[in-house]
PDB file of C-alpha atoms in Angstrom:
ATOM      1  CA  MET A   1       0.000   0.021  -0.003  1.00 91.00           C
ATOM      2  CA  GLU A   2       1.231   3.476  -0.890  1.00 95.00           C
ATOM      3  CA  VAL A   3       0.009   6.741   0.624  1.00 95.00           C
ATOM      4  CA  PHE A   4       0.668  10.133  -0.962  1.00 96.00           C
ATOM      5  CA  LYS A   5      -0.051  13.352   0.964  1.00 96.00           C
ATOM      6  CA  PHE A   6      -0.182  16.633  -0.931  1.00 95.00           C
ATOM      7  CA  GLY A   7       0.339  20.162   0.356  1.00 94.00           C
ATOM      8  CA  ASN A   8      -3.281  21.126  -0.255  1.00 94.00           C
ATOM      9  CA  GLY A   9      -4.502  18.359   2.087  1.00 94.00           C
ATOM     10  CA  GLN A  10      -5.351  15.768  -0.570  1.00 96.00           C
ATOM     11  CA  VAL A  11      -4.459  12.198   0.350  1.00 97.00           C
ATOM     12  CA  GLU A  12      -4.208   9.377  -2.189  1.00 97.00           C
ATOM     13  CA  THR A  13      -3.945   5.736  -1.143  1.00 97.00           C
ATOM     14  CA  LYS A  14      -3.065   3.013  -3.632  1.00 97.00           C
ATOM     15  CA  TYR A  15      -4.102  -0.479  -2.503  1.00 96.00           C
ATOM     16  CA  PRO A  16      -2.516  -3.765  -3.672  1.00 94.00           C
ATOM     17  CA  ASP A  17      -5.757  -4.810  -5.465  1.00 93.00           C
ATOM     18  CA  GLY A  18      -5.396  -1.776  -7.775  1.00 93.00           C
ATOM     19  CA  THR A  19      -7.950   0.400  -5.984  1.00 96.00           C
ATOM     20  CA  ASN A  20      -7.049   4.082  -5.588  1.00 97.00           C
ATOM     21  CA  GLU A  21      -8.732   6.112  -2.830  1.00 98.00           C
ATOM     22  CA  ILE A  22      -8.538   9.875  -3.036  1.00 98.00           C
ATOM     23  CA  VAL A  23      -9.643  12.064  -0.123  1.00 97.00           C
ATOM     24  CA  PHE A  24      -9.928  15.693  -1.221  1.00 97.00           C
ATOM     25  CA  PRO A  25      -9.523  18.707   1.088  1.00 96.00           C
ATOM     26  CA  ASP A  26     -13.318  19.231   1.146  1.00 96.00           C
ATOM     27  CA  ASN A  27     -13.726  15.610   2.445  1.00 96.00           C
ATOM     28  CA  THR A  28     -15.018  14.285  -0.884  1.00 97.00           C
ATOM     29  CA  ILE A  29     -13.867  10.675  -1.219  1.00 98.00           C
ATOM     30  CA  LYS A  30     -13.317   9.052  -4.616  1.00 98.00           C
ATOM     31  CA  TYR A  31     -12.554   5.424  -5.311  1.00 97.00           C
ATOM     32  CA  LEU A  32     -11.017   4.397  -8.637  1.00 96.00           C
ATOM     33  CA  TYR A  33     -11.225   0.640  -9.207  1.00 95.00           C
ATOM     34  CA  SER A  34      -9.015  -1.464 -11.461  1.00 91.00           C
ATOM     35  CA  ASN A  35     -12.058  -2.478 -13.591  1.00 92.00           C
ATOM     36  CA  GLY A  36     -12.562   1.162 -14.661  1.00 91.00           C
ATOM     37  CA  GLU A  37     -15.442   1.951 -12.260  1.00 95.00           C
ATOM     38  CA  GLU A  38     -15.473   5.014 -10.022  1.00 96.00           C
ATOM     39  CA  GLU A  39     -17.406   5.908  -6.870  1.00 97.00           C
ATOM     40  CA  SER A  40     -17.524   9.300  -5.205  1.00 98.00           C
ATOM     41  CA  PHE A  41     -19.011  10.332  -1.898  1.00 98.00           C
ATOM     42  CA  PHE A  42     -19.590  14.034  -1.371  1.00 97.00           C
ATOM     43  CA  PRO A  43     -19.856  15.826   2.010  1.00 97.00           C
ATOM     44  CA  ASP A  44     -23.509  16.779   1.377  1.00 96.00           C
ATOM     45  CA  GLY A  45     -24.470  13.073   1.104  1.00 96.00           C
ATOM     46  CA  THR A  46     -24.501  12.879  -2.708  1.00 97.00           C
ATOM     47  CA  LYS A  47     -23.171   9.589  -4.152  1.00 98.00           C
ATOM     48  CA  GLN A  48     -21.904   9.145  -7.688  1.00 98.00           C
ATOM     49  CA  LYS A  49     -21.013   5.941  -9.478  1.00 97.00           C
ATOM     50  CA  ILE A  50     -19.516   5.704 -12.973  1.00 97.00           C
ATOM     51  CA  ASN A  51     -19.557   2.240 -14.524  1.00 95.00           C
ATOM     52  CA  GLY A  52     -16.766   0.948 -16.742  1.00 86.00           C
ATOM     53  CA  ASN A  53     -18.920   1.711 -19.805  1.00 88.00           C
ATOM     54  CA  GLY A  54     -19.267   5.384 -18.825  1.00 89.00           C
ATOM     55  CA  ASN A  55     -22.816   5.270 -17.463  1.00 96.00           C
ATOM     56  CA  LYS A  56     -23.227   7.564 -14.469  1.00 97.00           C
ATOM     57  CA  ILE A  57     -25.665   7.252 -11.557  1.00 97.00           C
ATOM     58  CA  VAL A  58     -25.963  10.092  -9.066  1.00 98.00           C
ATOM     59  CA  GLU A  59     -28.024   9.699  -5.889  1.00 98.00           C
ATOM     60  CA  PHE A  60     -28.919  12.922  -4.142  1.00 97.00           C
ATOM     61  CA  PRO A  61     -29.663  13.443  -0.421  1.00 97.00           C
ATOM     62  CA  ASP A  62     -33.300  14.392  -1.208  1.00 96.00           C
ATOM     63  CA  GLY A  63     -33.881  10.876  -2.610  1.00 96.00           C
ATOM     64  CA  SER A  64     -33.770  11.835  -6.288  1.00 97.00           C
ATOM     65  CA  LYS A  65     -31.570   9.967  -8.720  1.00 98.00           C
ATOM     66  CA  GLU A  66     -29.997  10.929 -12.058  1.00 98.00           C
ATOM     67  CA  ILE A  67     -28.855   8.380 -14.638  1.00 97.00           C
ATOM     68  CA  THR A  68     -26.694   9.510 -17.561  1.00 97.00           C
ATOM     69  CA  THR A  69     -25.839   7.306 -20.521  1.00 96.00           C
ATOM     70  CA  LYS A  70     -24.831   8.006 -24.127  1.00 95.00           C
ATOM     71  CA  GLU A  71     -28.464   7.623 -25.170  1.00 96.00           C
ATOM     72  CA  TYR A  72     -30.291   9.635 -22.469  1.00 97.00           C
ATOM     73  CA  ARG A  73     -30.267  11.488 -19.175  1.00 97.00           C
ATOM     74  CA  GLN A  74     -32.995  10.555 -16.701  1.00 97.00           C
ATOM     75  CA  ARG A  75     -34.024  12.188 -13.427  1.00 97.00           C
ATOM     76  CA  ILE A  76     -36.199  10.219 -11.007  1.00 97.00           C
ATOM     77  CA  GLN A  77     -37.805  12.312  -8.256  1.00 97.00           C
ATOM     78  CA  PRO A  78     -38.896  10.962  -4.837  1.00 96.00           C
ATOM     79  CA  ASP A  79     -42.516  11.858  -5.705  1.00 95.00           C
ATOM     80  CA  GLY A  80     -42.432   9.397  -8.623  1.00 93.00           C
ATOM     81  CA  VAL A  81     -41.971  11.873 -11.479  1.00 96.00           C
ATOM     82  CA  THR A  82     -39.472  10.611 -14.062  1.00 97.00           C
ATOM     83  CA  LYS A  83     -38.059  12.901 -16.768  1.00 97.00           C
ATOM     84  CA  THR A  84     -35.957  11.445 -19.559  1.00 97.00           C
ATOM     85  CA  ILE A  85     -34.088  13.581 -22.141  1.00 97.00           C
ATOM     86  CA  TYR A  86     -32.814  11.596 -25.095  1.00 97.00           C
ATOM     87  CA  SER A  87     -29.690  12.446 -27.082  1.00 95.00           C
ATOM     88  CA  ASN A  88     -31.893  13.568 -30.000  1.00 95.00           C
ATOM     89  CA  GLY A  89     -33.508  16.186 -27.748  1.00 94.00           C
ATOM     90  CA  ILE A  90     -36.883  14.483 -27.152  1.00 96.00           C
ATOM     91  CA  GLN A  91     -38.128  14.779 -23.576  1.00 96.00           C
ATOM     92  CA  VAL A  92     -40.492  12.336 -21.909  1.00 96.00           C
ATOM     93  CA  THR A  93     -41.975  13.115 -18.457  1.00 96.00           C
ATOM     94  CA  GLN A  94     -43.926  10.443 -16.666  1.00 95.00           C
ATOM     95  CA  TYR A  95     -46.068  11.181 -13.632  1.00 94.00           C
ATOM     96  CA  PRO A  96     -47.316   8.800 -10.899  1.00 92.00           C
ATOM     97  CA  ASN A  97     -50.917   9.231 -12.021  1.00 91.00           C
ATOM     98  CA  GLY A  98     -50.185   7.799 -15.453  1.00 90.00           C
ATOM     99  CA  ARG A  99     -49.786  11.104 -17.254  1.00 92.00           C
ATOM    100  CA  VAL A 100     -47.081  11.129 -19.953  1.00 95.00           C
ATOM    101  CA  ARG A 101     -45.864  14.333 -21.625  1.00 95.00           C
ATOM    102  CA  ILE A 102     -43.608  14.194 -24.638  1.00 95.00           C
ATOM    103  CA  LYS A 103     -41.794  17.207 -26.089  1.00 96.00           C
ATOM    104  CA  ASP A 104     -39.824  17.418 -29.318  1.00 93.00           C
ATOM    105  CA  GLU A 105     -36.253  18.614 -29.520  1.00 93.00           C
ATOM    106  CA  LYS A 106     -37.442  22.269 -29.602  1.00 92.00           C
ATOM    107  CA  GLY A 107     -39.506  21.891 -26.440  1.00 90.00           C
ATOM    108  CA  ASN A 108     -42.900  21.783 -28.159  1.00 91.00           C
ATOM    109  CA  VAL A 109     -45.421  19.467 -26.521  1.00 92.00           C
ATOM    110  CA  ILE A 110     -46.324  16.706 -28.983  1.00 93.00           C
ATOM    111  CA  ARG A 111     -48.325  14.523 -26.595  1.00 91.00           C
ATOM    112  CA  ASP A 112     -49.742  15.071 -23.121  1.00 91.00           C
ATOM    113  CA  LYS A 113     -52.057  12.323 -22.051  1.00 90.00           C
ATOM    114  CA  ILE A 114     -53.034  10.183 -19.080  1.00 86.00           C
ATOM    115  CA  ILE A 115     -52.494   6.538 -19.847  1.00 80.00           C
ATOM    116  CA  ALA A 116     -54.699   4.198 -17.855  1.00 69.00           C
ATOM    117  CA  LYS A 117     -52.762   2.015 -15.454  1.00 62.00           C
ATOM    118  CA  LYS A 118     -53.100  -1.746 -15.793  1.00 60.00           C
ATOM    119  CA  LYS A 119     -54.735  -3.472 -12.839  1.00 58.00           C
TER     120      LYS A 119
END
């Protein structure tokens, strides 16, 4: 195990299994794994994970979650509202009551409808 301490307070620890741990001066902690994945833990309680394929998942202290891939970015709110923005600019917002709103790449509403839930 190797430990590096920097003048600004940053501490990096390299473990035998290939994992690197970085503790930043603001107490953010980042883990870099040998398989290409990353995890970060921020002082405000936010957690971020980046998979080896580049997909990112961020969990916020308020319970919301954001998923980012090459194809889309999706925000899931604690109240059940899910908003997805696709790489072509189309936005789809789904509400807990079954309502679905779709906007084109310019932000124009092209569908806003309540879809009956299956029983």
